[in-house]
Coordinates of C-alpha atoms and ligand atoms in Angstrom, one line a residue:
X1 CA -0.2 0.0 0.1
X2 CA 1.6 3.3 -1.1
X3 CA 0.6 7.1 0.9
X4 CA -0.8 8.7 -1.9
X5 CA -2.7 12.2 -0.6
X6 CA -2.9 13.7 2.1
X7 CA -5.2 16.5 3.1
X8 CA -5.4 19.4 5.9
X9 CA -8.9 20.1 6.1
X10 CA -9.5 23.5 9.2
X11 CA -12.9 23.8 10.3
X12 CA -14.6 25.4 12.9
X13 CA -18.3 24.4 14.2
X14 CA -18.6 25.4 17.5
X15 CA -14.3 25.1 17.8
X16 CA -11.7 24.9 15.5
X17 CA -10.8 21.7 15.0
X18 CA -7.4 20.4 12.5
X19 CA -7.8 16.8 10.9
X20 CA -4.9 15.3 8.7
X21 CA -6.8 12.9 5.4
X22 CA -4.8 10.7 4.2
X23 CA -6.0 9.2 1.3
X24 CA -4.0 4.8 -0.1
X25 CA -3.8 4.2 -3.4
X26 CA -5.7 0.7 -2.1
X27 CA -8.8 3.4 -1.3
X28 CA -8.6 3.0 2.4
X29 CA -8.3 6.7 4.8
X30 CA -7.5 7.6 7.4
X31 CA -8.1 10.3 9.7
X32 CA -5.8 12.0 12.5
X33 CA -6.0 14.8 14.7
X34 CA -3.8 17.8 14.8
X35 CA -6.4 20.4 17.2
X36 CA -3.9 22.3 19.2
X37 CA -6.5 25.2 20.7
X38 CA -5.3 28.4 20.2
X39 CA -2.5 27.9 17.8
X40 CA -4.3 26.0 15.3
X41 CA -3.2 27.4 12.1
X42 CA 0.5 26.6 13.5
X43 CA 0.1 22.6 13.3
X44 CA -2.3 23.3 9.9
X45 CA 0.7 25.4 8.2
X46 CA 3.6 22.7 10.1
X47 CA 1.7 19.6 8.2
X48 CA 0.5 21.3 4.8
X49 CA 4.1 22.9 4.2
X50 CA 6.7 20.5 6.0
X51 CA 5.5 16.8 6.4
X52 CA 2.0 16.4 3.8
X53 CA 4.9 15.7 1.4
X54 CA 6.8 13.2 3.0
X55 CA 4.1 10.8 3.3
X56 CA 3.4 10.3 -0.4
X57 CA 4.8 7.5 -1.8
X58 CA 5.2 6.1 1.9
X59 CA 4.1 2.7 3.3
X60 CA 1.2 3.8 5.7
X61 CA 1.9 0.2 7.8
X62 CA 4.9 1.3 8.9
X63 CA 4.0 3.6 11.8
X64 CA 7.1 3.1 14.0
X65 CA 9.7 4.1 11.1
X66 CA 6.9 7.1 10.4
X67 CA 7.0 8.2 13.5
X68 CA 10.5 8.1 14.3
X69 CA 11.1 9.7 10.6
X70 CA 9.4 12.9 11.2
X71 CA 10.5 13.1 15.3
X72 CA 13.6 12.8 14.8
X73 CA 14.4 13.7 11.1
X74 CA 12.9 17.4 11.9
X75 CA 15.8 18.0 14.0
X76 CA 14.0 20.6 16.4
X77 CA 12.3 17.7 19.4
X78 CA 9.2 18.3 21.4
X79 CA 7.2 21.3 21.1
X80 CA 3.3 21.3 21.0
X81 CA 3.8 22.5 17.6
X82 CA 5.5 19.5 16.2
X83 CA 4.1 16.9 18.6
X84 CA 0.4 17.2 17.3
X85 CA 1.3 17.3 13.9
X86 CA 3.3 14.2 14.7
X87 CA -0.1 12.8 16.1
X88 CA -2.5 13.7 13.7
X89 CA -0.1 11.5 10.8
X90 CA 0.0 9.1 14.1
X91 CA -3.6 8.8 14.4
X92 CA -4.7 8.7 11.4
X93 CA -2.1 5.1 9.9
X94 CA -3.3 3.5 13.4
X95 CA -6.5 4.4 11.0
X96 CA -5.8 3.0 8.1
X97 CA -3.5 -0.2 9.3
X98 CA -7.2 -0.8 11.4
X99 CA -9.8 -0.5 8.0
X100 CA -7.4 -2.6 6.8
X101 CA -6.9 -5.2 9.1
X102 CA -11.6 -4.8 9.0
X103 CA -11.2 -4.3 13.2
X104 CA -11.8 -1.6 15.4
X105 CA -8.3 0.1 16.2
X106 CA -8.5 -1.4 20.1
X107 CA -8.2 -5.2 19.5
X108 CA -5.1 -4.0 17.3
X109 CA -3.3 -2.8 20.0
X110 CA -3.8 -6.0 21.6
X111 CA -7.7 -6.5 22.6
X112 CA -10.5 -5.3 25.1
X113 CA -9.3 -5.1 29.1
X114 CA -12.4 -3.5 30.0
X115 CA -16.3 -3.8 28.6
X116 CA -17.0 0.8 29.1
X117 CA -14.5 3.1 29.7
X118 CA -15.3 5.1 33.3
X119 CA -15.6 8.7 32.0
X120 CA -15.4 12.1 33.9
X121 CA -18.1 15.3 32.9
X122 CA -17.4 18.7 34.0
X123 CA -20.1 20.1 36.5
X124 CA -19.8 23.8 37.8
X125 CA -21.5 26.8 39.2
X126 CA -21.2 30.4 40.2
X127 CA -22.6 29.3 43.6
X128 CA -24.1 25.4 45.3
X129 CA -27.7 25.8 44.2
X130 CA -26.3 25.9 40.8
X131 CA -23.2 23.8 41.2
X132 CA -25.7 21.5 42.6
X133 CA -28.1 21.8 39.5
X134 CA -25.2 21.1 37.1
X135 CA -24.3 17.5 39.7
X136 CA -27.6 16.4 39.0
X137 CA -28.0 17.5 35.3
X138 CA -24.7 15.5 34.5
X139 CA -26.1 12.5 37.3
X140 CA -29.8 12.4 35.0
X141 CA -26.7 12.2 32.2
X142 CA -25.3 9.1 33.1
X143 CA -21.9 10.4 34.8
X144 CA -21.2 8.4 37.9
X145 CA -18.2 10.8 38.0
X146 CA -17.6 14.0 38.4
X147 CA -15.2 17.0 38.3
X148 CA -16.9 20.8 40.1
X149 CA -15.3 23.7 39.2
X150 CA -16.7 26.8 41.7
X151 CA -16.8 30.3 41.4
X152 CA -15.0 32.6 44.3
X153 CA -16.3 35.3 45.5
X154 CA -14.3 38.5 44.8
X155 CA -12.9 37.2 41.3
X156 CA -15.2 37.4 37.5
X157 CA -14.0 35.1 35.8
X158 CA -12.6 32.1 36.5
X159 CA -11.9 28.5 34.6
X160 CA -14.3 25.6 34.2
X161 CA -17.2 27.5 35.6
X162 CA -19.9 27.6 33.1
X163 CA -22.9 30.1 34.1
X164 CA -20.5 33.3 33.9
X165 CA -21.3 35.3 31.3
X166 CA -17.9 35.4 28.5
X167 CA -16.9 37.4 25.7
X168 CA -18.4 36.3 22.4
X169 CA -21.8 34.6 24.7
X170 CA -21.2 31.4 24.9
X171 CA -20.7 28.6 27.5
X172 CA -17.6 29.1 30.0
X173 CA -17.3 25.9 30.1
X174 CA -18.2 24.4 26.9
X175 CA -15.7 25.7 25.4
X176 CA -12.9 28.1 27.5
X177 CA -11.9 30.1 24.0
X178 CA -13.3 32.4 22.3
X179 CA -13.8 34.0 19.4
X180 CA -12.0 37.2 20.3
X181 CA -9.3 39.2 18.8
X182 CA -7.1 39.7 20.8
X183 CA -7.0 36.6 24.4
X184 CA -9.7 38.0 26.9
X185 CA -8.6 39.3 29.8
X186 CA -9.4 37.1 33.5
X187 CA -8.8 38.3 36.8
X188 CA -7.4 36.1 39.0
X189 CA -6.6 35.7 43.7
X190 CA -4.7 31.8 44.6
X191 CA -5.3 33.1 48.0
X192 CA -9.0 33.7 47.7
X193 CA -10.2 30.1 46.0
X194 CA -7.8 28.3 48.3
X195 CA -10.2 29.6 51.1
X196 CA -13.3 29.5 49.1
X197 CA -13.1 25.5 47.6
X198 CA -12.7 23.4 50.5
X199 CA -16.4 24.3 52.1
X200 CA -17.8 24.2 48.6
X201 CA -16.3 20.1 48.7
X202 CA -18.4 20.0 52.1
X203 CA -21.3 21.3 50.8
X204 CA -20.9 18.9 47.9
X205 CA -19.9 15.9 49.2
X206 CA -23.1 17.1 52.3
X207 CA -25.5 16.2 49.4
X208 CA -24.6 13.6 47.2
X209 CA -22.3 11.2 50.1
X210 CA -19.2 9.4 49.8
X211 CA -19.4 7.4 47.2
X212 CA -19.4 9.9 44.6
X213 CA -15.6 9.8 42.8
X214 CA -15.4 14.2 42.5
X215 CA -12.4 15.6 40.4
X216 CA -11.6 19.8 40.6
X217 CA -8.9 21.0 38.2
X218 CA -6.4 23.5 39.1
X219 CA -5.1 25.2 36.7
X220 CA -1.7 24.9 36.8
X221 CA -1.8 28.3 39.5
X222 CA -0.7 27.7 42.5
X223 CA 2.7 27.4 44.2
X224 CA 4.7 24.5 44.8
X225 CA 3.4 24.7 48.6
X226 CA -0.2 26.1 48.2
X227 CA -0.5 23.2 46.3
X228 CA 0.3 20.9 49.1
X229 CA -2.3 23.1 51.5
X230 CA -4.9 22.5 49.4
X231 CA -4.0 18.6 48.8
X232 CA -3.8 18.4 52.4
X233 CA -7.9 21.0 52.2
X234 CA -8.9 18.5 50.9
X235 CA -8.4 15.6 52.3
X236 CA -11.6 14.7 54.0
X237 CA -13.4 15.1 50.9
X238 CA -12.1 12.1 49.3
X239 CA -10.9 13.6 46.1
X240 CA -10.5 11.2 42.6
X241 CA -7.8 13.4 41.8
X242 CA -6.7 17.4 41.7
X243 CA -5.5 18.1 38.4
X244 CA -2.7 20.5 37.7
X245 CA -2.2 21.8 40.8
X246 CA 1.1 23.4 39.4
X247 CA 2.7 25.0 36.1
X248 CA 4.4 21.1 35.9
X249 CA 6.7 22.1 33.8
X250 CA 9.0 22.2 37.3
X251 CA 8.5 18.1 37.7
X252 CA 10.5 19.2 41.2
X253 CA 7.9 20.7 42.5
X254 CA 5.5 17.6 43.0
X255 CA 8.1 15.6 45.7
X256 CA 7.0 18.9 48.2
X257 CA 3.6 18.6 47.4
X258 CA 3.3 14.6 47.4
X259 CA 4.9 14.7 50.8
X260 CA 2.9 16.3 52.3
X261 CA -1.6 15.4 51.5
X262 CA -2.4 11.8 50.3
X263 CA -4.7 13.9 47.4
X264 CA -3.6 12.1 44.4
X265 CA -2.7 13.6 41.6
X266 CA -2.9 14.1 37.8
X267 CA -1.0 16.2 35.8
X268 CA 0.2 16.5 32.0
X269 CA -2.9 18.2 30.0
X270 CA 0.2 20.6 28.0
X271 CA 2.6 17.7 28.3
X272 CA 3.9 16.9 24.6
X273 CA 6.5 13.9 24.9
X274 CA 7.4 10.9 27.8
X275 CA 10.5 13.1 28.8
X276 CA 8.2 15.7 30.8
X277 CA 7.6 13.0 32.9
X278 CA 10.0 11.2 32.8
X279 CA 11.1 12.7 37.3
X280 CA 6.6 12.3 37.7
X281 CA 6.2 8.8 36.8
X282 CA 10.5 7.5 38.3
X283 CA 9.8 9.1 41.2
X284 CA 5.7 8.1 41.7
X285 CA 4.9 11.3 41.8
X286 CA 1.9 11.6 40.3
X287 CA -1.1 9.2 40.0
X288 CA -2.5 10.1 37.0
X289 CA -1.2 11.4 32.8
X290 CA -3.6 13.3 31.7
X291 CA -1.7 13.8 28.3
X292 CA -4.0 13.4 24.9
X293 CA -3.8 11.3 22.3
X294 CA -4.3 14.6 19.9
X295 CA -1.0 16.6 21.3
X296 CA 1.5 13.6 22.7
X297 CA 2.5 11.4 19.3
X298 CA -1.2 9.5 18.8
X299 CA -1.4 6.0 20.1
X300 CA 2.6 5.4 20.5
X301 CA 3.7 7.2 21.5
X302 CA 1.2 7.2 24.3
X303 CA 1.4 3.3 24.3
X304 CA 4.9 3.8 25.6
X305 CA 4.2 6.9 27.9
X306 CA 1.2 4.7 29.6
X307 CA 3.2 1.2 29.8
X308 CA 6.3 2.9 31.5
X309 CA 3.8 4.9 34.3
X310 CA 2.8 1.0 34.9
X311 CA 5.8 0.3 35.6
X312 CA 4.6 2.8 38.6
X313 CA 1.5 1.7 39.2
X314 CA 0.5 5.5 37.9
X315 CA -2.8 4.9 35.9
X316 CA -3.8 6.7 32.8
X317 CA -7.0 9.5 31.6
X318 CA -6.5 10.7 29.2
X319 CA -7.3 14.4 27.9
X320 CA -10.5 14.8 26.2
X321 CA -12.2 18.5 26.6
X322 CA -14.0 20.0 23.3
X323 CA -10.8 21.3 21.9
X324 CA -9.6 17.5 20.7
X325 CA -11.9 16.4 18.0
X326 CA -13.9 13.8 17.8
X327 CA -10.9 12.0 15.7
X328 CA -9.0 12.8 19.1
X329 CA -11.4 11.3 21.3
X330 CA -12.4 8.6 19.5
X331 CA -8.4 7.6 19.0
X332 CA -8.8 7.9 22.9
X333 CA -11.0 5.5 23.5
X334 CA -9.4 2.4 21.7
X335 CA -6.4 3.0 24.4
X336 CA -8.4 3.1 27.4
X337 CA -9.6 0.3 26.4
X338 CA -6.9 -2.1 25.5
X339 CA -4.6 -0.7 28.2
X340 CA -3.9 -2.0 31.2
X341 CA -3.5 0.7 33.6
X342 CA -6.6 2.0 32.6
X343 CA -7.7 5.5 35.5
X344 CA -10.4 7.2 33.8
X345 CA -11.6 9.1 30.7
X346 CA -12.7 12.9 30.5
X347 CA -15.8 13.8 28.3
X348 CA -16.8 17.3 27.8
X349 CA -19.0 15.6 24.6
X350 CA -19.2 17.7 21.5
X351 CA -21.8 20.5 20.5
X352 CA -24.1 19.5 17.9
X353 CA -22.6 20.9 14.5
X354 CA -19.2 19.4 15.6
X355 CA -21.1 15.6 15.3
X356 CA -22.8 16.2 12.0
X357 CA -19.3 17.8 10.5
X358 CA -17.5 14.5 12.0
X359 CA -19.2 11.1 12.0
X360 CA -19.0 8.8 14.7
X361 CA -19.2 5.1 16.0
X362 CA -18.3 5.6 20.0
X363 CA -20.8 5.7 22.5
X364 CA -21.6 6.7 26.2
X365 CA -23.7 4.7 28.2
X366 CA -24.9 5.2 32.0
X367 CA -21.7 6.7 32.3
X368 CA -19.2 4.3 29.8
X369 CA -17.3 5.1 26.6
X370 CA -17.3 2.9 24.5
X371 CA -15.3 2.6 21.2
X372 CA -17.8 0.9 19.0
X373 CA -16.9 -1.7 16.8
X374 CA -15.9 -0.5 12.7
X375 CA -13.7 -1.2 11.7
X376 CA -10.6 0.9 12.0
X377 CA -11.4 4.7 14.7
X378 CA -15.0 4.9 14.1
X379 CA -14.8 8.8 12.8
X380 CA -15.5 9.8 9.6
X381 CA -15.1 13.3 8.4
X382 CA -18.8 15.1 6.4
X383 CA -16.0 17.4 4.7
X384 CA -19.6 18.9 2.7
X385 CA -20.3 19.9 6.3
X386 CA -16.5 20.7 7.1
X387 CA -16.9 23.6 4.2
X388 CA -20.0 24.8 5.6
X389 CA -17.7 26.3 8.5
X390 CA -14.5 28.1 7.5
X391 CA -12.1 28.9 10.9
X392 CA -12.7 31.4 12.7
X393 CA -9.0 33.0 15.0
X394 CA -10.0 32.5 18.8
X395 CA -8.0 33.0 21.4
X396 CA -7.8 31.2 25.4
X397 CA -8.1 33.4 28.2
X398 CA -5.2 34.8 30.1
X399 CA -5.6 36.1 34.0
X400 CA -3.9 39.0 35.9
X401 CA -3.7 39.3 39.0
X402 CA -5.2 42.2 41.1
X403 CA -2.2 44.8 40.6
X404 CA -1.3 43.7 37.3
X405 CA 0.9 40.9 36.8
X406 CA 0.2 38.0 34.3
X407 CA -0.4 34.9 35.9
X408 CA -1.3 31.2 34.7
X409 CA -4.6 30.3 33.8
Ligands
EZ4_501 O1 -8.4 23.9 29.9 O2 -8.2 22.2 27.4 O3 -9.3 20.0 31.9 N1 -9.4 20.2 31.5 C1 -9.2 21.4 30.8 C2 -8.7 22.0 29.6 C3 -7.9 22.8 28.5 C4 -8.3 23.6 27.7 C5 -7.1 24.4 27.1 O4 -7.3 24.7 26.0 O5 -8.0 21.8 31.7 O6 -10.9 22.3 29.7
CO502 CO1 -7.3 20.2 32.5

């Protein structure tokens, strides 16, 4: 088999997505996701200008060789743009191989290790009644694990809170990137947040009982000692995980956090290679790996990363926000089903326009996702529908403290 064409499709149904479509001389087509929120056109250019010409004529079955070739021949290693582009190629090649085999991808990864994939949804509220309603809505949708994000008194806009006003009028939790010409400015105060959060978890536990797995995303905003303190303060509420408590390019910081708290820690949605986890995994400083298949070099690299993590009893918690396209989401589900050290899968649910452009075989039943039995990864792209939604500039917001200092968002 030979690759005869590779096309980059940028579409913006509910938000921007970058999709790579690889065509072969045997008529088999593979899809890959290279979406990088707020920097989509960089990946599109990397693919179109620098990768597509290298793919024409190659044997699509040589996935490992193609991965190594794209990684090593670039000379400039790692980085979110490069690794999202490599992921797009890798996912598309696995899609082709599984279609050629006539099997859903998870069969090629060793077959199913479980019957369903436990997913968590995003509940949030500006106050407790709104938060409780949101949790109940998620329980009604079938979710059996729930992430809890809340507004904080004195702060106007907090990451992850759905109902707060956004600049472009869209629901905020659903898509934090806003279609604005410049990034929206938000405000932040870590001490107010740390004072407010434990009481919210206490109220949620009192209302919903001890059983329900609860998660929380700190979104990179604390210093190591603040994170240690928050982890301790949240221990009575038995979190499934505390995510991104510190900006984790400083891997050593997690040693301090770890010494002080037994709250499980999840890190890595902004990482793009196994090297970003070297200290975190070897020293067992985290409990869950948060990488997205789309941002960490695809199935090939994620499988190796998660096998490495498994040696240390660290589990998967693959990133699944709406800025991962249905193609990247489906790729994650095949991996989730196959690996032994599966932990949980984030599932934010795409909007109706996205589902019109990307036809999907995966299912969500009573809290469990399943990638389906269609050969390949199980996603088809409706190119006519995609063409109706051209790219729209959009930025993630950023934070300033009360004195004007830029802070991690
Ligand atoms: O803010 O993917 O856990 N999920 C998250 C996401 C990220 C977005 C950024 O593009 O932190 O909602
Ligand atoms: Co996160």
